Amino acid sequence: MKKNIVSYLVKRFLRFDKDQPFIFISALLAFLGISIGVTVLLIAMALMNGFDNEFKKKLTVMNYPLTILPKFYGTVNRDLLIELETNFPDLKFSPYVQSSVMVRSGSKLEGGYLFGVHFDDEAAVNSVVAKAVEGVTFKKFDVVVGKTLFDEFMLSTNDKVMYIFTNVEPGGLSVTPKIKRFKVRSVFDSGLSAYDKAYSYTTLESLQKILHMPQNLYDGIHVFSKNPREDIFRIKKTLPATTTVRGWWQDNVNFFAALEMEKASLFIVLMLIILIAAINIISSLLMTVMNRRAEIALLLSLGASTSEIKKVFLYLGVVIGISGIVAGVVFGLGGIWVLSTFDIVHLPKDVYPTATLPLDLSLQDFVLIVSGAFAIVIVSAYYPAKKASEVDILTVLRNE
């Protein structure tokens, strides 16, 4: 019976009152505010996660999951490569030689890095390079350049570009930089303009010859691993003390820390939308309490307990809040589906790692948003419910 009284009063107080329309309007605004807040939060968190994952995917490829580096010159060599391939048959290895260079075509000049690699091995560890070299036969002093550099220099396939190496050679009474012309054989597109402008790839033999390096020595070894954070410890155990191994994330710690901070800040700021909407719940319920004081006093005098009155207004706030949360979840997930299915927003590919909106809502973020909104609703409904249960029966009945 008591339960029926509570549910009956909740339904009655939710109805539109012609005499007091502002109470209903305030409750409606609270509902809309919460639903909009939840919708925006879901889409914003999905966007943040999507960009985060897209950057991780691109950086994992171009920075390589793992890289083995020498602590001293000559410690990364063919013997170490053979040992690694024997000990870790589940991983892919690509030895490389690297040099910082200036790339020149006509009057244009750009700085960057030239990698000497075995293209078959490099294709196994770098999907971007693999796509660029597919079906292409490379000879000595052929080069693969990034799309940004290719477009900026207005190059064509088989054009020649000049590479000026930073290490110099003695010549008479002065030193001169090493200069070599390379033929552009293919173009790679990583989706990150910084890498597409700075990185170039040639054959390992070509760069070793230019740098006068023995064929069995390398500047490092790129490693492809599906679980680099776990495999880094496996590799460390077998490496000699003269070498080290680094993960792609170790070179991008500050970048991803900034992304996490931005995500947390965005979550807090957008949660304020729900908090502001919750103020409407408080004001709506307080107006209801003030308007229904005579009814509350009468109910209390007829035997209704203060806990029942408190439940009525607590449930009122919860119904408004949960309705807004459910509507926000429906609109938010619907918005995510629409944005991910249809190419509504097109991003400039030279600025972002993808031309379409990357959306990925994690279960953790979803639970955090819904539970956070629910907690705000409960807290907002508690104070008006408490005030309703504290109505003075004698004073109200005497005056009203």
Coordinates of C-alpha atoms in Angstrom, one line a residue:
M1 CA 0.0 0.0 0.0
K2 CA 2.8 2.4 1.0
K3 CA 4.6 1.6 -2.2
N4 CA 1.4 2.4 -4.2
I5 CA 1.1 5.8 -2.5
V6 CA 4.7 6.7 -3.4
S7 CA 4.3 5.7 -7.1
Y8 CA 0.9 7.4 -7.3
L9 CA 2.3 10.7 -6.0
V10 CA 5.3 10.5 -8.3
K11 CA 3.0 10.1 -11.3
R12 CA 0.8 12.9 -10.2
F13 CA 3.6 15.4 -9.5
L14 CA 5.1 14.6 -13.0
R15 CA 1.9 15.7 -14.7
F16 CA 1.6 19.2 -16.4
D17 CA -0.1 21.6 -14.0
K18 CA -1.9 24.5 -15.7
D19 CA -1.7 26.6 -12.6
Q20 CA 2.0 26.1 -12.2
P21 CA 3.5 25.6 -15.7
F22 CA 7.0 26.7 -14.8
I23 CA 7.5 23.7 -12.6
F24 CA 6.9 21.3 -15.5
I25 CA 9.0 23.6 -17.8
S26 CA 11.9 23.5 -15.3
A27 CA 11.7 19.7 -15.1
L28 CA 11.7 19.5 -18.9
L29 CA 14.8 21.8 -19.1
A30 CA 16.5 19.5 -16.6
F31 CA 15.7 16.5 -18.7
L32 CA 16.9 18.2 -21.9
G33 CA 20.1 19.5 -20.2
I34 CA 21.0 16.0 -18.9
S35 CA 20.3 14.3 -22.2
I36 CA 22.3 16.9 -24.2
G37 CA 25.2 16.6 -21.7
V38 CA 25.3 12.8 -21.9
T39 CA 25.1 13.0 -25.7
V40 CA 27.9 15.4 -26.0
L41 CA 30.0 13.6 -23.5
L42 CA 29.6 10.2 -25.3
I43 CA 30.5 11.7 -28.7
A44 CA 33.4 13.7 -27.3
M45 CA 34.9 10.8 -25.5
A46 CA 34.5 8.6 -28.6
L47 CA 36.3 11.2 -30.7
M48 CA 39.1 11.5 -28.2
N49 CA 39.6 7.8 -28.0
G50 CA 39.3 7.5 -31.8
F51 CA 42.1 10.1 -32.4
D52 CA 44.2 8.6 -29.6
N53 CA 44.0 5.1 -31.2
E54 CA 44.6 6.5 -34.7
F55 CA 47.7 8.4 -33.6
K56 CA 48.9 5.3 -31.7
K57 CA 48.4 3.1 -34.8
K58 CA 50.2 5.6 -37.1
L59 CA 53.0 6.2 -34.7
T60 CA 53.5 2.5 -34.0
V61 CA 54.1 1.9 -37.7
M62 CA 56.4 4.9 -38.4
N63 CA 58.2 4.7 -35.1
Y64 CA 58.2 0.9 -35.2
P65 CA 56.9 -1.2 -32.3
L66 CA 60.4 -1.9 -31.1
T67 CA 63.9 -0.7 -32.1
I68 CA 67.2 -2.3 -31.1
L69 CA 70.0 0.3 -30.8
P70 CA 73.7 0.1 -30.1
K71 CA 75.3 1.7 -27.1
F72 CA 78.6 1.7 -28.8
Y73 CA 79.5 1.7 -32.5
G74 CA 79.6 -1.7 -34.2
T75 CA 77.6 -3.6 -31.5
V76 CA 74.6 -4.1 -33.7
N77 CA 75.7 -6.4 -36.5
R78 CA 74.8 -9.4 -38.6
D79 CA 75.6 -11.9 -35.8
L80 CA 73.2 -10.2 -33.5
L81 CA 70.5 -10.2 -36.2
I82 CA 70.9 -13.9 -36.8
E83 CA 70.8 -14.6 -33.1
L84 CA 67.6 -12.6 -32.7
E85 CA 65.9 -14.3 -35.7
T86 CA 66.8 -17.7 -34.2
N87 CA 65.6 -16.9 -30.6
F88 CA 62.4 -15.1 -31.7
P89 CA 60.9 -16.8 -34.8
D90 CA 57.5 -15.1 -34.0
L91 CA 58.9 -11.6 -34.5
K92 CA 60.0 -9.8 -37.7
F93 CA 63.4 -8.0 -37.9
S94 CA 64.7 -5.3 -40.3
P95 CA 68.2 -4.0 -40.0
Y96 CA 68.8 -0.5 -41.1
V97 CA 71.4 2.3 -41.6
Q98 CA 70.4 5.8 -41.0
S99 CA 71.7 9.3 -41.9
S100 CA 70.4 12.8 -41.4
V101 CA 70.2 14.5 -44.8
M102 CA 69.1 17.6 -46.7
V103 CA 66.9 16.9 -49.7
R104 CA 67.1 19.3 -52.6
S105 CA 65.1 19.5 -55.8
G106 CA 65.6 22.7 -57.8
S107 CA 65.6 25.6 -55.3
K108 CA 63.7 23.7 -52.6
L109 CA 65.4 22.2 -49.6
E110 CA 64.1 20.0 -46.8
G111 CA 65.8 18.3 -43.9
G112 CA 65.1 14.7 -42.9
Y113 CA 66.4 11.2 -42.5
L114 CA 67.4 8.6 -45.1
F115 CA 67.1 5.0 -44.1
G116 CA 69.0 2.2 -45.8
V117 CA 67.0 -1.0 -45.6
H118 CA 66.4 -4.4 -47.2
F119 CA 63.0 -3.6 -48.6
D120 CA 61.7 -7.2 -48.2
D121 CA 62.6 -7.1 -44.5
E122 CA 61.3 -3.6 -44.1
A123 CA 58.0 -4.5 -45.7
A124 CA 57.5 -7.1 -43.0
V125 CA 57.8 -4.6 -40.2
N126 CA 56.3 -1.5 -41.8
S127 CA 52.9 -1.8 -43.5
V128 CA 53.2 1.8 -45.0
V129 CA 56.5 1.0 -46.7
A130 CA 55.1 -2.5 -47.7
K131 CA 52.3 -0.8 -49.6
A132 CA 54.7 1.6 -51.3
V133 CA 57.2 -1.0 -52.5
E134 CA 54.7 -3.7 -53.6
G135 CA 55.6 -4.7 -57.2
V136 CA 58.6 -2.3 -57.4
T137 CA 62.1 -3.5 -58.1
F138 CA 64.8 -1.4 -56.5
K139 CA 68.3 -0.9 -57.8
K140 CA 71.2 0.9 -56.2
F141 CA 70.5 4.6 -55.3
D142 CA 66.8 4.2 -55.8
V143 CA 64.7 5.9 -53.1
V144 CA 61.1 5.9 -51.7
V145 CA 59.9 9.3 -50.5
G146 CA 56.9 10.4 -48.5
K147 CA 53.8 11.8 -50.1
T148 CA 54.2 15.3 -48.5
L149 CA 57.7 15.7 -49.8
F150 CA 56.7 14.3 -53.2
D151 CA 53.9 16.8 -53.6
E152 CA 55.8 19.7 -52.1
F153 CA 58.7 19.2 -54.6
M154 CA 56.3 18.5 -57.4
L155 CA 58.1 15.3 -58.3
S156 CA 57.2 12.4 -60.6
T157 CA 58.3 8.8 -60.5
N158 CA 61.8 8.3 -61.8
D159 CA 62.7 11.9 -61.1
K160 CA 66.1 12.6 -59.6
V161 CA 66.5 14.3 -56.2
M162 CA 69.7 15.4 -54.5
Y163 CA 70.6 14.2 -51.0
I164 CA 73.1 16.2 -49.1
F165 CA 74.6 14.2 -46.1
T166 CA 75.5 15.9 -42.9
N167 CA 78.7 13.9 -42.4
V168 CA 81.5 15.5 -44.4
E169 CA 84.7 14.4 -46.2
P170 CA 88.0 16.1 -46.3
G171 CA 88.9 17.8 -49.5
G172 CA 92.2 19.7 -49.8
L173 CA 92.3 22.5 -47.2
S174 CA 88.5 22.2 -46.5
V175 CA 85.7 19.7 -45.9
T176 CA 82.9 19.1 -48.2
P177 CA 79.5 17.5 -47.6
K178 CA 78.7 14.2 -49.3
I179 CA 76.2 14.7 -52.1
K180 CA 74.4 12.0 -54.1
R181 CA 71.5 12.0 -56.5
F182 CA 68.8 9.3 -56.0
K183 CA 66.0 8.2 -58.4
V184 CA 62.5 8.4 -56.9
R185 CA 60.9 4.9 -57.5
S186 CA 57.9 5.0 -55.2
V187 CA 55.9 7.1 -52.7
F188 CA 54.6 6.1 -49.3
D189 CA 51.7 7.8 -47.4
S190 CA 51.6 7.3 -43.6
G191 CA 48.9 9.9 -43.0
L192 CA 51.3 11.9 -40.8
S193 CA 52.8 14.8 -42.8
A194 CA 55.8 15.2 -40.5
Y195 CA 57.0 11.7 -41.3
D196 CA 56.0 11.9 -45.0
K197 CA 58.2 14.9 -45.3
A198 CA 61.2 13.8 -43.2
Y199 CA 61.6 10.1 -44.0
S200 CA 63.1 8.5 -47.1
Y201 CA 64.1 4.9 -47.8
T202 CA 66.8 3.5 -50.0
T203 CA 68.6 0.2 -50.3
L204 CA 70.9 -0.9 -47.4
E205 CA 73.8 -1.4 -49.8
S206 CA 73.5 2.1 -51.2
L207 CA 73.6 3.9 -47.9
Q208 CA 76.4 1.7 -46.5
K209 CA 78.5 2.5 -49.5
I210 CA 77.9 6.2 -49.2
L211 CA 78.7 6.2 -45.4
H212 CA 81.6 3.8 -45.9
M213 CA 80.1 1.3 -43.5
P214 CA 80.9 -2.5 -43.5
Q215 CA 78.1 -4.6 -44.8
N216 CA 77.7 -6.6 -41.6
L217 CA 77.2 -3.4 -39.4
Y218 CA 73.9 -1.6 -38.8
D219 CA 72.7 1.5 -37.0
G220 CA 69.8 -0.5 -35.5
I221 CA 67.2 -3.2 -36.1
H222 CA 63.5 -2.4 -36.4
V223 CA 61.3 -5.1 -34.8
F224 CA 57.6 -5.8 -35.6
S225 CA 55.7 -7.2 -32.6
K226 CA 51.9 -7.5 -32.0
N227 CA 52.6 -7.1 -28.2
P228 CA 55.6 -4.8 -28.0
R229 CA 55.0 -3.9 -24.3
E230 CA 55.4 -7.6 -23.4
D231 CA 58.0 -8.6 -26.0
I232 CA 60.4 -5.8 -25.0
F233 CA 61.2 -7.6 -21.8
R234 CA 61.7 -10.9 -23.6
I235 CA 64.2 -9.2 -26.0
K236 CA 66.0 -7.4 -23.2
K237 CA 66.9 -10.6 -21.5
T238 CA 68.8 -11.9 -24.5
L239 CA 70.5 -8.7 -25.7
P240 CA 74.2 -8.1 -24.8
A241 CA 75.0 -5.2 -22.5
T242 CA 76.4 -3.2 -25.4
T243 CA 72.9 -2.8 -27.0
T244 CA 69.5 -1.6 -25.8
V245 CA 65.9 -1.9 -27.0
R246 CA 63.3 0.9 -27.1
G247 CA 59.5 0.8 -27.6
W248 CA 57.6 3.3 -29.8
W249 CA 55.7 4.6 -26.8
Q250 CA 59.0 5.7 -25.0
D251 CA 59.6 8.2 -27.7
N252 CA 56.1 9.7 -27.5
V253 CA 55.5 9.8 -23.7
N254 CA 54.9 13.5 -23.5
F255 CA 52.5 13.5 -26.5
F256 CA 50.2 10.8 -25.1
A257 CA 50.4 12.3 -21.6
A258 CA 49.1 15.5 -23.1
L259 CA 46.3 13.6 -24.9
E260 CA 45.3 12.0 -21.6
M261 CA 45.3 15.3 -19.8
E262 CA 43.2 16.9 -22.6
K263 CA 40.8 14.0 -22.4
A264 CA 40.4 14.3 -18.7
S265 CA 39.9 18.1 -18.9
L266 CA 37.3 17.7 -21.6
F267 CA 35.4 15.1 -19.5
I268 CA 35.4 17.4 -16.5
V269 CA 34.3 20.5 -18.5
L270 CA 31.5 18.6 -20.3
M271 CA 30.3 17.0 -17.0
L272 CA 29.6 20.5 -15.9
I273 CA 26.8 20.6 -18.5
I274 CA 25.1 17.8 -16.6
L275 CA 25.8 19.5 -13.3
I276 CA 24.1 22.7 -14.6
A277 CA 21.2 20.7 -15.8
A278 CA 21.0 19.1 -12.3
I279 CA 20.5 22.5 -10.9
N280 CA 17.2 22.6 -12.8
I281 CA 16.2 19.4 -11.1
I282 CA 16.9 21.0 -7.7
S283 CA 14.9 24.2 -8.6
S284 CA 12.0 22.1 -10.2
L285 CA 11.7 19.9 -7.1
L286 CA 12.0 22.8 -4.7
M287 CA 9.2 24.6 -6.5
T288 CA 7.1 21.4 -6.4
V289 CA 7.8 21.2 -2.6
M290 CA 6.8 24.8 -2.1
N291 CA 3.7 24.4 -4.2
R292 CA 2.6 21.1 -2.6
R293 CA 3.3 22.0 1.0
A294 CA -0.4 21.8 2.0
E295 CA -0.7 18.3 0.4
I296 CA 2.5 17.1 2.0
A297 CA 1.3 18.4 5.4
L298 CA -2.0 16.7 4.9
L299 CA -0.4 13.4 3.9
L300 CA 1.9 13.5 7.0
S301 CA -1.1 14.2 9.2
L302 CA -3.0 11.2 7.7
G303 CA -0.2 8.9 8.6
A304 CA 2.4 9.1 5.8
S305 CA 5.9 8.8 7.1
T306 CA 8.7 11.3 6.4
S307 CA 10.6 8.6 4.7
E308 CA 7.8 8.1 2.2
I309 CA 7.6 11.8 1.4
K310 CA 11.4 11.8 1.0
K311 CA 11.1 8.9 -1.4
V312 CA 8.4 10.6 -3.5
F313 CA 10.7 13.6 -4.3
L314 CA 13.8 11.5 -4.5
Y315 CA 12.0 9.3 -7.1
L316 CA 10.8 12.4 -8.9
G317 CA 14.4 13.6 -9.4
V318 CA 15.6 10.1 -10.3
V319 CA 12.9 9.7 -12.9
I320 CA 13.7 13.0 -14.5
G321 CA 17.5 12.3 -14.4
I322 CA 17.4 8.7 -15.6
S323 CA 15.0 9.6 -18.4
G324 CA 17.6 12.3 -19.5
I325 CA 20.5 9.8 -19.2
V326 CA 18.7 7.2 -21.2
A327 CA 17.7 9.7 -23.9
G328 CA 21.3 11.0 -23.9
V329 CA 22.7 7.4 -24.3
V330 CA 20.3 6.8 -27.2
F331 CA 21.1 10.1 -28.9
G332 CA 24.9 9.7 -28.2
L333 CA 25.2 6.2 -29.5
G334 CA 23.0 7.2 -32.5
G335 CA 25.2 10.2 -33.2
I336 CA 28.4 8.0 -33.0
W337 CA 26.8 5.5 -35.5
V338 CA 25.8 8.2 -37.9
L339 CA 29.2 10.0 -37.8
S340 CA 31.1 6.8 -38.2
T341 CA 28.9 5.4 -40.9
F342 CA 28.4 8.5 -43.1
D343 CA 31.2 10.8 -44.3
I344 CA 29.5 13.9 -42.8
V345 CA 32.7 15.5 -41.5
H346 CA 35.8 15.5 -43.7
L347 CA 39.1 16.3 -42.1
P348 CA 42.2 17.7 -43.8
K349 CA 44.5 14.7 -44.2
D350 CA 47.6 16.9 -44.0
V351 CA 46.7 18.0 -40.5
Y352 CA 45.1 14.9 -39.0
P353 CA 46.1 11.2 -39.2
T354 CA 42.8 10.3 -41.0
A355 CA 40.4 12.1 -43.3
T356 CA 37.3 10.7 -41.6
L357 CA 36.2 11.1 -38.0
P358 CA 37.7 8.2 -35.9
L359 CA 35.1 7.2 -33.2
D360 CA 35.8 4.6 -30.6
L361 CA 33.8 4.7 -27.3
S362 CA 35.4 2.4 -24.7
L363 CA 33.3 0.5 -22.2
Q364 CA 35.2 2.2 -19.4
D365 CA 34.3 5.7 -20.6
F366 CA 30.6 4.7 -21.2
V367 CA 30.3 3.4 -17.6
L368 CA 32.1 6.4 -16.2
I369 CA 29.8 8.9 -18.0
V370 CA 26.6 7.1 -17.1
S371 CA 27.6 6.5 -13.5
G372 CA 28.9 10.1 -13.1
A373 CA 25.6 11.5 -14.5
F374 CA 23.6 9.2 -12.2
A375 CA 25.5 10.2 -9.1
I376 CA 24.9 13.9 -10.0
V377 CA 21.2 13.2 -10.3
I378 CA 21.0 11.4 -7.0
V379 CA 22.8 14.2 -5.2
S380 CA 20.6 16.8 -6.8
A381 CA 17.4 15.1 -5.9
Y382 CA 18.4 14.4 -2.3
Y383 CA 18.2 18.0 -1.0
P384 CA 14.7 18.8 -2.2
A385 CA 13.5 15.4 -0.9
K386 CA 15.0 16.2 2.5
K387 CA 13.3 19.6 2.6
A388 CA 10.0 18.0 1.7
S389 CA 10.2 15.6 4.6
E390 CA 10.9 18.5 7.0
V391 CA 7.6 20.3 6.3
D392 CA 6.1 21.6 9.6
I393 CA 2.5 20.1 9.6
L394 CA 1.0 22.5 12.2
T395 CA 2.4 25.6 10.6
V396 CA 1.3 24.7 7.1
L397 CA -2.2 23.5 8.0
R398 CA -2.8 26.6 10.2
N399 CA -1.7 29.0 7.5
E400 CA -2.8 27.2 4.3

